[in-house]
Amino acid sequence: MATFTERMAPVLVLWLAVFLSGTWAVDKGNFKTCDQSSFCKRQRALKPGESPYRALLETMELTNTRLTLQLINDNNKVRLLLELYRLQGNMTRVKINELKPLKPRYEVPDVLIREPPTEPLSLLSQDENGVVLSLGAESQRVILSARPFRLDIMEGRDVVMSLNSRGLLAFEHLRMRKDTQADPEAEKKEEADPAAQPEAAKEEEKDEDGMWEETFKSHTDSKPNGPSAVSLDFSLPGVEHVYGIPEHADTLRLKTTENGDPYRLYNLDVFQYELYNPMALYGAVPVMLAHNAQRTTGVFWLNAAETWVDISSNTAGKTVFGKMLDYVQGSNETPQTDVRWISESGIIDVFIMLGPTPKDVFSQYASLTGTQAFPPLAAVGYHQCRWNYNDQEDVAAVDAGFDEHDIPYDYIWLDIEHTDGKRYFTWDPHKFATPKEMLQGLSDKKRKMVAIVDPHIKVDSNYKIHNEIRSRSFYIKNKDGGDYEGWCWPGSAGYPDFTRADMRDWWASMFAYNQYEGSMENLDTWNDMNEPSVFNGPEVTMHKDAMHGAWEHRDVHNIYGFYVQMATAEGLIQRSGGVERPFVLTRAFFAGSQRYGAVWTGDNAAEWEHLKISIPMCLSLGLVGISFCGADVGGFFKSPNTELLVRWYQTGAYQPFFRAHAHLDTPRREPWLFGPENTALIREAVRQRYTLLPYWYLQFYHAHRTGEPIMRPLWVEYPEDPATFALEDEFLIGRDLLVHPVTEEGARGVTAYLPGKDQVWFDVHTFQKHNGAQNLYIPVTMSSIPVFQRGGSIIPRKIRVRRSSSCMMQDPYTLYVALNLQRTAEGELYIDDGHTFNYEKEFIHRRLSFANNVLSSVNLAPEAQFLTGSWIERIVILGASKPSKVLLKTDDGQESQVEFDFDASMSVLTLRKPGMNAGADWNVMLQ
């Protein structure tokens, strides 16, 4: 081991020198292009329209739950098994595997929350060309064509989606390596069908390069199983807008990829990523949404291996003039987007979500992979972080600085330097000698801390965690059977095999208070570097031929981080006896990661373009179920000027995860270090976040219950308005708040699109009313955060801002009632204890509604029991008329008059101290 350490030490020193130096830019040469990834290059070389796959209709079996039939590749005679399921909730599942694989192929476990329930398929017709199956309601059916194999999903006369319509289905079958051992099965097949020999030979000649071994830079991938890639194309008639497949630093609407690389899904530690390109980043969610004014659909490609996604369109590149010319000349070409998924290994397992509305697709996907974990209220507040707070005294000083400058916060964070020599679950014995004392000091102020726990474990025989993992043989193995070791922050490190349930159980047990010394109830966890990051590995990650039991790392790569966060969240739940909701932030993620906590957009930079890209990046994550998203406020690398820092706080305050973070080498940037004027601007942005916590918390509750995104593109609520389809500089929080942050340097104004033809919107700061379906120019100053409340909504706020969210629990509410053109409004109020799982039975959920000059509160969950000390201290009605008097009627039958003010110039009615309990039934009548 010493020899390995001595040999690799210069590599780590060099890597750190680059990482910590001022030359902050991604080295694209460290990461593969499609041409450098042999399976992607092979698959991309296939030409459309030459599919060798044919459905063998005589093998079809139809049961109450599924259809199966065999497909044959006429070039090499390899047979595949197709399984087709109609799932509850208007979804279709298609699985394709080898009929008789040489060895099992990896199928992704643990991501689906259950085996999806099926509904009966029925046969409508069949002939020698194919079969037609009913998908139940609304004349939906599947047409399966035999030669070449193709699936078309129809509704009435319209094709909703086609599979293999371009003939790009490919399934590289497992085989023996010809130069080491003959494959008797293949020889038998060739003898039985001599006509297949030339094609088979041709295929092998063509495919030899990179099939059995592949080198990238100094790393060789041994590929013991040979080629195993799978690919399938999907055609979407009538669609010009597709979204999703995060994580990429790119536009919300995905671009076509014909003239460059496909979008790549391969979790990587990318050092200060570039913007507006399809390079892989830290997480991978293989889910794409397609939308037009008539329908929204989704495709979930359940595969955890390296994946590339190609997108083409018959309207891409056409100018507006070109499209007008088509219209004038009567061109009847239907817009169409074609998408092709290519994965290195595993099987084809795809879920087609048929909508038809955006919210139907969210519900369908949530039924498969679960919903956003409901976080503790404190996690929805503001988080203060940097790499690194130096010691306990530094933590105490920063904590006191927030009080001194009257800025609320909930969590302060510790990065890797808080540990004893990068040994996670430990504390530096000099700088953090009494962690419980530090945590108790925060707890006394109702504040919390997050400490980092990364999944690379220092190889050190004096380190308990390492010894336990090694003795239990829990480390990932290298291809020769020894423990896999790579370099990361501690130097030489082992990587626990989180794909093993017993390893995850053991990891969870390490968060127990008697195991994680110095930890307390108010300490939560941050999982970083869990792609996994291996400084001296290929593409700064793990070798693909490393072994997780029977499976190669190439099969499981994209779910490694998912499992790390899963085990960590379970550990935080277990340490409290199953009572407390955990908070865990992860950098790497996969489909289903929403069940375990929050994500952030990784190592961004203090640049205006990085501020702008945070919006489409988080919108894309929300569309695929991960609502708890944010970006490092201020930028991780480099140092923001004061204008950028203020604008970033103003933007971050309206994104679901609100955390400031900074690199070790950047100057300190606590909010009060930039002069009183900027401190006041930052304070105001943070306070706006805290006044809106009741609304934010309600949105998290809805996301947890329904799977709908919290921060959402406008088209989700206005699906028939094409003007919203590509908007990415503004967004909605829930249905009722529209935010257009200022993200341009030196801006004197912004233009916001206010949607809805019969809609009105109210500026939340001035109460000015604006009509919908217009582009509104808004002059801005440094204090401006353009935010609008939808007419027809009621939003609860808490105007008394205290030092943390917990301090505000019993504070009173102000209700903002924004009337629509019909002079009605609706909203909700949700209250629970803010931190336990008791919310499943102990909570307050009330419907607030205004109609016929009566504002009422009705219990939506009469079976749930919860008491609150909070009361309604003010009601502000926007777009109101002046009443002669206002009466309050409570549930005990008592009536009383309510004092009010009316601003005729703005049509704003303010009711003062009506005084009813927030959990009670009541009516307020304007007369």
XYZ file of C-alpha atoms in Angstrom, residues 225-673:
449
model
C -18.522 -8.783 -20.834
C -17.857 -7.200 -24.191
C -20.387 -4.984 -25.977
C -23.741 -4.670 -24.200
C -25.292 -1.382 -25.346
C -29.025 -0.879 -25.846
C -30.792 1.799 -27.840
C -34.303 2.776 -28.912
C -35.809 5.711 -30.772
C -39.081 7.525 -29.998
C -40.975 9.797 -32.393
C -43.275 12.527 -31.105
C -45.572 13.877 -33.857
C -46.820 17.431 -33.287
C -44.118 18.158 -30.690
C -41.533 20.945 -30.906
C -40.737 21.317 -27.194
C -39.077 18.693 -25.013
C -37.735 19.150 -21.482
C -36.040 17.304 -18.657
C -33.160 14.763 -18.632
C -31.225 16.740 -16.017
C -28.561 17.490 -15.087
C -27.195 19.821 -17.762
C -26.211 23.463 -17.647
C -28.471 24.258 -20.550
C -31.729 25.854 -21.605
C -35.058 24.661 -20.215
C -36.241 23.625 -23.670
C -33.841 20.949 -24.849
C -31.976 21.618 -28.063
C -31.521 19.375 -31.061
C -28.224 17.507 -31.090
C -27.614 16.619 -34.749
C -24.709 19.055 -35.077
C -22.928 18.131 -31.872
C -22.856 15.631 -29.054
C -26.013 14.076 -27.629
C -27.030 15.036 -24.104
C -25.026 12.821 -21.755
C -26.310 11.274 -18.511
C -23.315 10.088 -16.485
C -22.786 11.362 -12.944
C -19.467 13.231 -12.915
C -17.520 15.644 -10.722
C -17.160 18.350 -13.368
C -14.813 21.094 -12.282
C -16.515 24.484 -12.875
C -18.822 23.392 -15.634
C -19.368 25.200 -18.897
C -22.786 26.588 -19.731
C -25.098 25.827 -22.638
C -23.722 22.462 -23.653
C -24.863 18.838 -23.291
C -21.959 17.627 -21.107
C -22.816 15.369 -18.207
C -22.891 16.850 -14.710
C -23.373 15.524 -11.182
C -26.771 13.867 -11.524
C -28.822 11.940 -14.061
C -32.602 11.632 -14.258
C -33.503 9.734 -17.461
C -36.935 11.344 -17.812
C -38.060 13.544 -20.699
C -41.308 15.490 -21.037
C -42.819 16.472 -24.381
C -45.368 19.261 -24.608
C -47.588 20.996 -27.117
C -50.807 22.961 -26.752
C -52.887 19.763 -26.910
C -50.979 17.258 -24.778
C -48.094 16.560 -22.431
C -46.356 13.160 -22.380
C -43.288 11.707 -20.720
C -40.681 8.987 -21.249
C -38.859 7.394 -18.298
C -35.867 5.306 -19.448
C -35.028 3.168 -16.412
C -31.337 2.465 -16.913
C -28.465 3.379 -14.550
C -25.572 2.988 -16.995
C -23.922 5.776 -18.972
C -26.602 7.102 -21.322
C -26.656 9.489 -24.270
C -29.822 11.149 -25.588
C -30.034 12.369 -29.184
C -32.754 14.851 -30.163
C -33.719 15.828 -33.711
C -36.598 17.824 -35.122
C -37.998 18.515 -38.549
C -38.538 22.175 -37.579
C -35.159 22.766 -35.934
C -33.269 25.577 -37.578
C -36.294 26.948 -39.401
C -36.601 30.688 -38.952
C -39.903 32.306 -38.128
C -39.946 33.454 -41.762
C -39.384 29.875 -42.928
C -42.283 28.645 -40.815
C -44.507 31.457 -42.147
C -43.507 30.502 -45.698
C -44.538 26.905 -44.999
C -47.890 28.199 -43.790
C -48.443 30.496 -46.784
C -47.445 27.757 -49.229
C -49.726 25.292 -47.528
C -46.975 22.965 -46.295
C -48.698 20.308 -44.254
C -45.592 18.833 -42.640
C -46.470 18.143 -39.003
C -43.782 19.266 -36.586
C -42.079 16.235 -35.053
C -39.352 15.638 -32.520
C -37.384 12.390 -32.547
C -35.518 11.225 -29.472
C -33.053 8.368 -29.231
C -31.793 6.857 -25.965
C -28.477 4.960 -25.937
C -27.212 3.172 -22.787
C -24.006 1.210 -22.317
C -25.485 -1.831 -20.565
C -28.579 -3.201 -18.857
C -31.913 -3.700 -20.583
C -34.543 -1.514 -22.207
C -37.155 -0.722 -19.559
C -39.202 2.302 -20.514
C -42.320 3.873 -19.042
C -44.444 5.949 -21.398
C -46.524 8.480 -19.487
C -49.463 9.519 -21.641
C -50.664 12.529 -19.653
C -52.587 14.170 -21.204
C -52.038 17.207 -18.928
C -48.752 18.301 -17.332
C -50.151 17.490 -13.893
C -51.209 14.029 -15.080
C -47.604 13.361 -16.121
C -46.319 14.522 -12.714
C -48.812 12.226 -11.028
C -47.867 9.313 -13.294
C -44.158 9.710 -12.624
C -44.773 10.117 -8.873
C -46.728 6.850 -8.866
C -43.580 5.161 -10.192
C -40.714 6.767 -8.246
C -42.373 8.592 -5.341
C -42.650 12.250 -4.431
C -40.439 14.923 -2.921
C -39.565 14.193 0.721
C -41.421 16.608 3.006
C -38.593 18.538 4.654
C -38.536 20.029 8.136
C -39.639 23.660 8.002
C -36.146 24.853 9.009
C -34.699 23.387 5.790
C -36.971 25.715 3.787
C -35.287 28.697 5.462
C -31.903 30.249 4.683
C -28.623 28.272 4.875
C -25.191 29.856 5.440
C -22.211 27.843 4.163
C -18.646 28.104 2.970
C -15.639 25.864 2.522
C -14.849 26.214 5.417
C -15.784 27.841 8.699
C -12.470 27.607 10.509
C -13.368 26.542 14.034
C -16.012 26.771 16.738
C -15.159 30.406 17.422
C -15.682 31.218 13.747
C -19.071 29.487 13.798
C -20.077 31.429 16.907
C -18.948 34.727 15.356
C -20.889 34.149 12.131
C -23.952 33.109 14.120
C -23.706 36.295 16.193
C -23.199 38.363 13.041
C -26.638 37.352 11.778
C -28.214 38.502 15.036
C -26.233 41.733 15.064
C -27.376 42.562 11.527
C -30.945 41.303 12.037
C -30.796 38.705 9.249
C -32.625 35.415 9.888
C -31.096 32.033 9.133
C -31.767 28.402 10.069
C -28.653 26.355 9.222
C -24.921 26.978 9.327
C -22.797 24.453 7.418
C -19.404 22.784 7.878
C -17.430 21.500 4.889
C -14.613 18.901 4.874
C -12.131 20.848 7.023
C -14.214 20.284 10.185
C -13.175 16.612 10.294
C -10.103 14.986 11.787
C -7.989 14.653 8.642
C -10.944 14.129 6.235
C -12.189 11.190 8.300
C -15.961 11.567 8.108
C -18.068 11.116 11.268
C -15.230 12.828 13.211
C -14.306 16.356 14.330
C -10.965 18.127 14.197
C -9.747 17.738 17.821
C -8.272 21.257 17.926
C -10.656 23.377 15.865
C -13.887 21.593 16.840
C -12.925 20.160 20.206
C -16.392 20.429 21.788
C -18.936 19.980 18.992
C -21.865 19.361 21.350
C -21.221 22.681 23.034
C -21.262 24.360 19.618
C -24.452 22.556 18.581
C -26.126 23.352 21.898
C -25.313 27.035 21.405
C -27.101 26.934 18.050
C -29.988 24.920 19.489
C -30.493 27.528 22.214
C -31.225 30.006 19.413
C -33.440 27.453 17.593
C -30.873 27.038 14.833
C -29.240 24.007 13.267
C -26.076 22.808 11.576
C -25.234 20.635 8.565
C -21.928 18.733 8.474
C -20.524 17.017 5.405
C -20.237 13.215 5.243
C -18.753 12.045 1.946
C -18.711 8.427 0.742
C -14.944 8.094 0.175
C -13.328 6.609 3.292
C -9.724 7.304 4.280
C -7.612 4.142 4.161
C -6.201 4.284 7.684
C -5.961 1.356 10.094
C -6.522 3.761 13.006
C -9.883 4.900 11.614
C -12.866 2.996 12.996
C -15.122 3.529 9.964
C -12.490 2.174 7.553
C -11.714 -0.840 9.740
C -15.393 -1.755 10.049
C -16.043 -1.480 6.314
C -12.953 -3.505 5.436
C -13.644 -6.211 8.033
C -17.198 -6.605 6.712
C -15.948 -6.604 3.101
C -18.263 -3.683 2.309
C -15.885 -1.869 -0.061
C -16.403 -1.924 -3.834
C -13.893 -4.335 -5.379
C -11.533 -3.808 -8.273
C -11.637 -6.159 -11.258
C -9.070 -8.444 -9.597
C -11.124 -8.868 -6.417
C -9.234 -6.563 -4.046
C -10.731 -3.460 -2.407
C -11.021 -0.672 -4.966
C -8.956 2.351 -3.948
C -8.794 5.785 -5.492
C -7.761 9.269 -4.480
C -10.045 11.877 -3.025
C -9.862 14.489 -0.270
C -8.311 12.180 2.366
C -5.679 10.821 -0.058
C -6.023 7.084 -0.583
C -9.678 6.156 -0.106
C -11.998 3.177 -0.278
C -15.550 3.405 -1.604
C -18.331 1.606 0.297
C -20.662 -0.456 -1.870
C -23.943 1.374 -1.271
C -25.738 -0.899 -3.746
C -25.720 -3.508 -0.938
C -28.666 -3.291 1.475
C -26.518 -4.610 4.359
C -23.914 -1.911 3.708
C -26.615 0.768 3.675
C -28.029 -0.565 6.949
C -24.589 -0.414 8.548
C -23.977 3.115 7.210
C -27.334 4.264 8.595
C -26.382 2.861 12.017
C -23.284 5.096 12.068
C -25.502 8.185 12.492
C -26.706 6.972 15.892
C -25.770 9.444 18.604
C -23.599 6.858 20.336
C -21.704 6.155 17.087
C -21.327 9.625 15.551
C -19.631 11.242 18.517
C -20.442 14.896 19.005
C -23.638 14.754 16.953
C -26.973 16.015 18.252
C -30.581 16.316 17.099
C -29.878 19.622 15.326
C -27.073 18.219 13.137
C -28.088 17.206 9.610
C -26.012 15.908 6.706
C -24.534 16.831 3.339
C -23.433 14.082 0.907
C -20.948 15.534 -1.589
C -18.561 13.848 -4.068
C -20.974 10.902 -4.422
C -20.946 10.537 -8.214
C -18.538 8.964 -6.999
C -15.610 11.376 -7.389
C -12.233 9.647 -7.824
C -9.519 12.219 -8.517
C -7.229 9.737 -10.258
C -9.974 7.764 -11.992
C -11.167 7.929 -15.606
C -13.193 11.141 -16.067
C -12.597 11.836 -12.336
C -14.809 8.897 -11.403
C -14.695 5.159 -10.790
C -13.363 2.569 -13.238
C -16.289 0.922 -15.005
C -14.865 -2.571 -14.456
C -14.900 -2.183 -10.656
C -17.251 -4.713 -9.090
C -20.382 -4.410 -6.948
C -20.873 -8.077 -6.153
C -21.886 -9.682 -9.455
C -22.355 -6.353 -11.253
C -19.861 -4.036 -12.861
C -19.746 -0.399 -11.882
C -20.754 0.436 -15.469
C -24.196 -1.112 -14.739
C -24.893 0.868 -11.555
C -22.889 4.087 -11.917
C -25.760 6.569 -12.049
C -27.520 5.186 -8.943
C -24.502 5.212 -6.623
C -25.277 8.718 -5.328
C -28.977 7.824 -5.010
C -28.038 4.992 -2.640
C -25.652 7.185 -0.589
C -28.416 9.718 0.077
C -30.927 6.931 0.771
C -28.692 5.351 3.432
C -27.867 8.723 5.001
C -31.516 9.819 5.213
C -32.414 6.468 6.751
C -29.647 6.951 9.325
C -31.029 10.348 10.379
C -34.526 8.879 10.690
C -33.337 5.883 12.704
C -31.289 7.949 15.181
C -34.519 9.703 16.254
C -36.466 6.465 16.567
C -38.365 7.238 13.378
C -39.768 10.506 14.727
C -37.834 13.325 13.044
C -37.866 14.234 9.356
C -34.304 14.233 8.014
C -32.569 16.845 5.908
C -29.910 15.517 3.509
C -28.384 17.431 0.610
C -26.836 15.412 -2.224
C -24.765 16.390 -5.234
C -25.284 13.174 -7.255
C -28.798 11.932 -7.930
C -31.001 9.687 -10.053
C -34.700 9.110 -10.637
C -36.280 8.704 -7.193
C -33.707 10.826 -5.347
C -36.547 13.217 -4.517
C -37.623 10.760 -1.802
C -34.498 11.448 0.250
C -33.923 15.213 0.326
C -32.489 18.137 -1.606
C -30.039 18.687 -4.465
C -28.053 21.664 -5.634
C -26.521 22.575 -8.965
C -22.935 21.981 -7.863
C -19.787 24.010 -8.309
C -21.007 27.084 -10.158
C -19.154 30.382 -10.551
C -19.690 33.997 -9.536
C -20.762 35.055 -13.011
C -24.011 36.529 -14.309
C -24.536 33.660 -16.748
C -24.322 31.179 -13.870
C -26.981 33.152 -12.002
C -29.231 32.992 -15.085
C -28.683 29.258 -15.677
C -29.768 28.427 -12.109
C -33.368 29.035 -13.186
C -33.644 26.534 -16.085
C -31.488 24.032 -14.177
C -33.881 24.000 -11.213
C -36.956 24.126 -13.455
C -35.688 21.029 -15.292
C -35.192 19.181 -12.005
C -38.664 20.103 -10.785
C -40.230 18.723 -13.970
C -38.759 15.285 -13.164
C -39.823 15.189 -9.521
C -36.873 16.826 -7.733
C -38.433 20.003 -6.359
C -35.956 20.768 -3.562
C -33.345 22.456 -5.759
C -31.125 25.494 -5.478
C -27.809 26.952 -6.601
C -24.899 28.258 -4.525
C -25.874 31.890 -3.878
C -23.038 34.152 -4.974
C -21.344 31.382 -6.974
C -18.950 28.773 -5.560
C -15.876 29.733 -7.591
C -14.573 33.295 -7.967
C -15.803 36.387 -6.131
C -19.016 38.213 -7.046
C -19.164 41.981 -7.175
C -21.771 43.483 -4.872
C -24.391 43.887 -7.607
C -24.166 40.215 -8.582
C -24.197 39.085 -4.946
C -27.335 41.122 -4.161
C -29.120 39.951 -7.303
C -28.218 36.344 -6.457
C -29.715 36.660 -2.975
C -32.840 38.143 -4.529
C -33.084 35.203 -6.957
C -32.157 32.514 -4.416
C -34.777 33.772 -1.970
C -37.380 32.624 -4.516
C -35.867 29.209 -5.266
C -36.741 26.126 -3.188
C -33.280 25.502 -1.649
C -31.722 28.771 -0.451
C -28.041 28.425 0.482
C -25.016 30.702 0.117
C -21.748 28.820 -0.430
C -18.198 29.709 -1.469
C -14.837 28.160 -2.315
C -11.976 27.946 0.191
C -9.890 30.473 -1.742
C -12.552 33.162 -2.103
C -12.747 36.158 0.221
C -15.313 35.895 2.999
C -18.779 36.986 1.938
C -21.139 36.921 4.885
C -24.067 39.234 4.072
C -22.818 42.158 6.194
C -19.324 42.463 4.637
